[in-house]
Short mmCIF file of C-alpha atoms in Angstrom, two decimals:
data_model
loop_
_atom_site.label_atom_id
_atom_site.label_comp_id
_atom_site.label_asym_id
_atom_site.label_seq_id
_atom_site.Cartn_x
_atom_site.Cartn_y
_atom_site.Cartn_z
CA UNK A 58 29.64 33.22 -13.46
CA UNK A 59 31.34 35.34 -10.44
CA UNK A 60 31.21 32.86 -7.35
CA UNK A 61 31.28 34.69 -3.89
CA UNK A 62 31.21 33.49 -0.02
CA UNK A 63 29.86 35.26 2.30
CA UNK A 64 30.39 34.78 5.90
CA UNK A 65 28.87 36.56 8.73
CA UNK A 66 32.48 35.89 11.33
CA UNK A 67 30.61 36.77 14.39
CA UNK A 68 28.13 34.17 14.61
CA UNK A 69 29.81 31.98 11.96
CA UNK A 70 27.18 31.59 9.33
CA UNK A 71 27.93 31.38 5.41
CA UNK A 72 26.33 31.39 2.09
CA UNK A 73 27.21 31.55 -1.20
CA UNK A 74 26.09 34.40 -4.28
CA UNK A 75 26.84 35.73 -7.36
CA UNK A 76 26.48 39.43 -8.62
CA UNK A 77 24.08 41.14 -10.43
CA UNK A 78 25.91 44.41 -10.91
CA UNK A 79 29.32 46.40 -9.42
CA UNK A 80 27.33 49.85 -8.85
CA UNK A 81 27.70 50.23 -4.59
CA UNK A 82 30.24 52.11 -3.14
CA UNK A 83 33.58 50.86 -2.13
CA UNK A 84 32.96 49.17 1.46
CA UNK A 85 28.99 48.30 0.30
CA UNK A 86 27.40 45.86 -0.95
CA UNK A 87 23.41 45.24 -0.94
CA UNK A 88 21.96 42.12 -0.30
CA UNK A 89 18.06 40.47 -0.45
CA UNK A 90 16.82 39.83 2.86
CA UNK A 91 16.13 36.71 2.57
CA UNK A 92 20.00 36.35 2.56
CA UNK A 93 20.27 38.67 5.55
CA UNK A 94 17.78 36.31 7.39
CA UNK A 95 20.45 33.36 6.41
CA UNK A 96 23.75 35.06 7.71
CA UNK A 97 21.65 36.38 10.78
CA UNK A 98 22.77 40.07 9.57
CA UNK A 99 20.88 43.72 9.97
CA UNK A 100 21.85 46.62 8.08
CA UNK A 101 25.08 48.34 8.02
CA UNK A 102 26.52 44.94 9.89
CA UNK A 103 29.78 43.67 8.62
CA UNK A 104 30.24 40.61 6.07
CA UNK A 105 33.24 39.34 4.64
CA UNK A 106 33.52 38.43 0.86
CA UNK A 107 35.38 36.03 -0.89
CA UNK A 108 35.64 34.93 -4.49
CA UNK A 109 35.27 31.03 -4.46
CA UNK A 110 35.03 28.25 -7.30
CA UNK A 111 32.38 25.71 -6.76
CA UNK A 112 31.44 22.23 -8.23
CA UNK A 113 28.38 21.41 -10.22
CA UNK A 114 25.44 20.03 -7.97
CA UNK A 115 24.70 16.37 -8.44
CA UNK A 116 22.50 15.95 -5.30
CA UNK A 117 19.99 18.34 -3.47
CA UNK A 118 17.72 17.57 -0.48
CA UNK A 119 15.28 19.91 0.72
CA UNK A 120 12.97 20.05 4.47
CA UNK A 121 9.76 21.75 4.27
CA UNK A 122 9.55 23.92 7.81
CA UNK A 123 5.64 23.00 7.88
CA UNK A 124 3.51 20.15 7.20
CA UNK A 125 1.03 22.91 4.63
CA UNK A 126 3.84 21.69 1.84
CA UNK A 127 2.18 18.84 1.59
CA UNK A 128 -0.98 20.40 0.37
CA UNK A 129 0.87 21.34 -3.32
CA UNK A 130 0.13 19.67 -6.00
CA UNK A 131 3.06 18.35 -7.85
CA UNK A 132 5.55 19.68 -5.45
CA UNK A 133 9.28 18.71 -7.24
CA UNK A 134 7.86 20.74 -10.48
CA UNK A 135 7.12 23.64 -8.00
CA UNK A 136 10.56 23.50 -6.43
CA UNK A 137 12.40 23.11 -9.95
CA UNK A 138 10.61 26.19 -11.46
CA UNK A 139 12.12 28.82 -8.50
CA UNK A 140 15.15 27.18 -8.36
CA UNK A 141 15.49 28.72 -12.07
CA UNK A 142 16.03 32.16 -10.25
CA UNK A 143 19.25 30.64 -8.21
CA UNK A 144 22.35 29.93 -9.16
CA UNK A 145 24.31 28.51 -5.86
CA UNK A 146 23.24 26.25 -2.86
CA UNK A 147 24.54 25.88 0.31
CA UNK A 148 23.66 23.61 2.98
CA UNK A 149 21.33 24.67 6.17
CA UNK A 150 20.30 27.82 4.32
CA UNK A 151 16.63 28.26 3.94
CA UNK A 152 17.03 28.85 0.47
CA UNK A 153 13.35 29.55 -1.01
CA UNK A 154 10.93 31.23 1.71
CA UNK A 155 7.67 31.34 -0.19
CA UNK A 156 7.87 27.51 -0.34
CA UNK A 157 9.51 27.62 3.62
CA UNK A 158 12.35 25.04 2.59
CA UNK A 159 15.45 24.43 4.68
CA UNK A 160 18.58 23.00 2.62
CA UNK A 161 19.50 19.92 4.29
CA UNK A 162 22.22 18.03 1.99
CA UNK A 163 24.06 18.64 -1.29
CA UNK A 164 26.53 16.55 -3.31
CA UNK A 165 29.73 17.01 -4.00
CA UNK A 166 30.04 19.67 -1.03
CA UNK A 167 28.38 21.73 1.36
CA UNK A 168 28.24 24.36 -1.35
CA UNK A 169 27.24 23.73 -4.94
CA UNK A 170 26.53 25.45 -7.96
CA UNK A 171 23.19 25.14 -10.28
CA UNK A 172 24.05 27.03 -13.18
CA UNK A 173 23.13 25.10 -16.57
CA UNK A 174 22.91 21.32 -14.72
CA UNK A 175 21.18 18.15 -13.93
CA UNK A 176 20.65 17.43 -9.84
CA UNK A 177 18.61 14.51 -8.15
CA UNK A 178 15.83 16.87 -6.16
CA UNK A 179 15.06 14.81 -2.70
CA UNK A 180 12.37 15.90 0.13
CA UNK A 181 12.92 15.31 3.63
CA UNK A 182 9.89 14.43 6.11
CA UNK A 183 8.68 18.36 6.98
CA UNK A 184 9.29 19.94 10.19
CA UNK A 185 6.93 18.91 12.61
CA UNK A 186 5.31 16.16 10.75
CA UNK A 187 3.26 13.49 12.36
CA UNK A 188 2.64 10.30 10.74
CA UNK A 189 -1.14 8.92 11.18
CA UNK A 190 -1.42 6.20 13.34
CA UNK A 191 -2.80 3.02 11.78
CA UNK A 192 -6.22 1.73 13.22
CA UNK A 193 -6.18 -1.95 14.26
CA UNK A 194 -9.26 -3.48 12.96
CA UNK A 195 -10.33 -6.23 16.14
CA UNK A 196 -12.30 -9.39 14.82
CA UNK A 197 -15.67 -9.61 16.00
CA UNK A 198 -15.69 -13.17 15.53
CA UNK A 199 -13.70 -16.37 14.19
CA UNK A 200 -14.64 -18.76 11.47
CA UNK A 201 -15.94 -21.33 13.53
CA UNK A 202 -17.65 -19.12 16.33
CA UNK A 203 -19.91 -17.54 13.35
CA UNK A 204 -23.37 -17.70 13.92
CA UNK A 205 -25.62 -18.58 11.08
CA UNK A 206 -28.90 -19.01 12.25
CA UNK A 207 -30.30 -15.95 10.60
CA UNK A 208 -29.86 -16.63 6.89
CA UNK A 209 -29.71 -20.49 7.45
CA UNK A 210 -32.40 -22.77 7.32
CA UNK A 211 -32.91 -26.92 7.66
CA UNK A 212 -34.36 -28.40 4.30
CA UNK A 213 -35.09 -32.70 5.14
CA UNK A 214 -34.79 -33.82 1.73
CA UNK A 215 -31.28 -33.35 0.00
CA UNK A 216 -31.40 -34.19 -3.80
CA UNK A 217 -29.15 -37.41 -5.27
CA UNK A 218 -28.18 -38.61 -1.89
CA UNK A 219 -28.71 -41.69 -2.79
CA UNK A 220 -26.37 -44.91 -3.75
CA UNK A 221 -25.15 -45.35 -7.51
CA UNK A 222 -24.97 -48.58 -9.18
CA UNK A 223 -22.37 -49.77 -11.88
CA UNK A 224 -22.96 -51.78 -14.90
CA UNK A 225 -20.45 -54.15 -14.01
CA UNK A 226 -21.84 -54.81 -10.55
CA UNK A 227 -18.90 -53.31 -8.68
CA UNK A 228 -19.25 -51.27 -5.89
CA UNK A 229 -18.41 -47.70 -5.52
CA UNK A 230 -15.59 -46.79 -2.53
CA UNK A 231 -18.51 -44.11 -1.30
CA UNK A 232 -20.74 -45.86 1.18
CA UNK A 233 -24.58 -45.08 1.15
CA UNK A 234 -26.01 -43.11 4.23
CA UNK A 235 -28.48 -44.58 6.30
CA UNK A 236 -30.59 -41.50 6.66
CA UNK A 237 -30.48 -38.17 4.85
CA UNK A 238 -28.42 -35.14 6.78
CA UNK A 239 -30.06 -32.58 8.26
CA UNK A 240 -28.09 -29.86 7.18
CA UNK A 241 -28.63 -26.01 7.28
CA UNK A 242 -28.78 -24.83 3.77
CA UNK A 243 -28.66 -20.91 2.84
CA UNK A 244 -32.36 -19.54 2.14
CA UNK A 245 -32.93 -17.60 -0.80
CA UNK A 246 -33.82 -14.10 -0.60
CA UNK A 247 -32.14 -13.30 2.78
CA UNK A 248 -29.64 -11.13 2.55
CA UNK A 249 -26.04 -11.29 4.66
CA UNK A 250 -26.32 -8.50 7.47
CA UNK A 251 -23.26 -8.91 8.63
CA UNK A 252 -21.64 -8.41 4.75
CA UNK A 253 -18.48 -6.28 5.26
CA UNK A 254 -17.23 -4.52 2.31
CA UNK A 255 -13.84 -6.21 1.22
CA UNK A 256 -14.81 -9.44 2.80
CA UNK A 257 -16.24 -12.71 1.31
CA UNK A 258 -17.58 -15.06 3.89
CA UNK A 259 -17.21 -18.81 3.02
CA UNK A 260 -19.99 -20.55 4.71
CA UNK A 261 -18.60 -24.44 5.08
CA UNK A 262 -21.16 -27.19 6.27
CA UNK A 263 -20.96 -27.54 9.79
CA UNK A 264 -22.91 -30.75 10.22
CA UNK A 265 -21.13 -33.70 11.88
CA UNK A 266 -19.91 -36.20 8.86
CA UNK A 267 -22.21 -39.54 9.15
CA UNK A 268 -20.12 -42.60 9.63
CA UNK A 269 -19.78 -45.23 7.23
CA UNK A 270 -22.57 -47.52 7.30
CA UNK A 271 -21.69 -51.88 6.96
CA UNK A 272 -24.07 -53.71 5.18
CA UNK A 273 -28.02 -53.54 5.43
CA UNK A 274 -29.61 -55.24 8.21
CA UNK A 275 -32.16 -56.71 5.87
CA UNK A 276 -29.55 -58.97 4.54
CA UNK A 277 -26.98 -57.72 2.32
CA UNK A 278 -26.15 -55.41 -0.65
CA UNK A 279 -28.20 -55.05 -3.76
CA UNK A 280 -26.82 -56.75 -6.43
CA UNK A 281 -27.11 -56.06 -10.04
CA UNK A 282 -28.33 -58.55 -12.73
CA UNK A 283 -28.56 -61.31 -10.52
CA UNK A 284 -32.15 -62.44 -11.63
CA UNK A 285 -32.71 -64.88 -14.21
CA UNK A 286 -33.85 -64.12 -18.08
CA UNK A 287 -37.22 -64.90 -19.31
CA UNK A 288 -37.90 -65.67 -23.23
CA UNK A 289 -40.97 -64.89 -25.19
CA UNK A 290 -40.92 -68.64 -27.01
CA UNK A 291 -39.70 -71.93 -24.92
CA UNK A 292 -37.34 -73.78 -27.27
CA UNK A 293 -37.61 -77.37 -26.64
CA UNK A 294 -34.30 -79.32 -26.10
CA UNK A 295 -33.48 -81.45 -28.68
CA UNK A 296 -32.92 -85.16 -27.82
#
């Protein structure tokens, strides 16, 4: 297609256009306003035109002017579909103003044609746009500060804390307790109130460990098998 620059010389803007048909008078040509509102021009102001040849786009990235662009759904489909109605792009035009999009970069130049090709669509952060700040979440309380007492109860007995015995009469390397622990166990039926959704509280026994106990005051270990047999019939001896 016919490649033209346009230049507005006394305030040094440019863009780039084809032509859609050779009907104005000599000295005239008519422009869209949207083009007008690029080169900064009002009617009946001067413009020069030149014939140029420009490269095949490879690159394109685009700056909302207002953080509402965010609000379309599927916004690089959007952009695609009205760039089908162009056919040259030149950087810092605002080249689309239903969408409100400011051209901020394109590859190989400053000025690129669209005609029949592939090009990398990009979006710049929009004009004016704030990220959200991120809310620091403050722990209430540690591990080892948390307070139990409402779902946590003392239960006396504790099931197999007894000692084990072997068949072989050796001892085990786990010493027996002297007395049973007092421990807080977790009651049934109480629920957590302080449950926080994402979190899984390990509750870990925070009873003192009992130390190792030596042997029984009453006067040693038990030991296994150490009686004597008894038989039904007593054999006599024989001489």
């Amino acid at each position: 297609p016919t490649m033209f620059k346009l230049t507005n010389k006394n305030l040094d803007h440019m863009t780039h256009c084809g032509v859609l048909e050779f009907v104005a008078d000599e000295g005239i040509c008519y422009l869209p306003h949207w083009m007008m509102q690029n080169l900064l021009l009002e009617e009946g102001s001067l413009v020069q035109v030149e014939s140029v040849n420009l490269q095949v786009a490879t690159y394109s990235k685009f700056q909302p002017q207002s953080p509402g662009f965010l609000d379309i759904t599927n916004p690089k489909a959007v952009l695609e579909n009205a760039l089908r109605n162009f056919a040259f792009l030149t950087t810092g035009n605002v080249t689309i103003y239903e969408l409100e999009l400011r051209l901020m970069e394109t590859k190989p130049n400053k000025a690129v044609s669209i005609t029949e090709c592939d090009t990398n669509l990009d979006f710049d952060a929009p004009l004016g746009y704030k990220e959200p700040e991120r809310q620091v979440q403050h722990k209430e309380s540690t591990e080892g500060e948390a307070d139990h007492s409402g779902y946590a109860g003392e239960l006396g007995f504790r099931a197999f804390s007894g000692s084990g015995n072997r068949l072989d009469g050796k001892k085990k390397g786990v010493e027996p307790r002297s007395s049973p622990i007092k421990c807080g166990d977790i009651k049934r039926g109480i629920p957590n109130y302080i449950f926080k959704l994402g979190e899984i509280p390990f509750i870990r026994n925070a009873c003192p460990l009992v130390k190792k106990v030596e042997e029984d005051e009453a006067g040693g270990r038990f030991v296994t098998f150490s009686g004597e047999g008894q038989s039904l019939s007593k054999k006599g001896r024989k001489p």
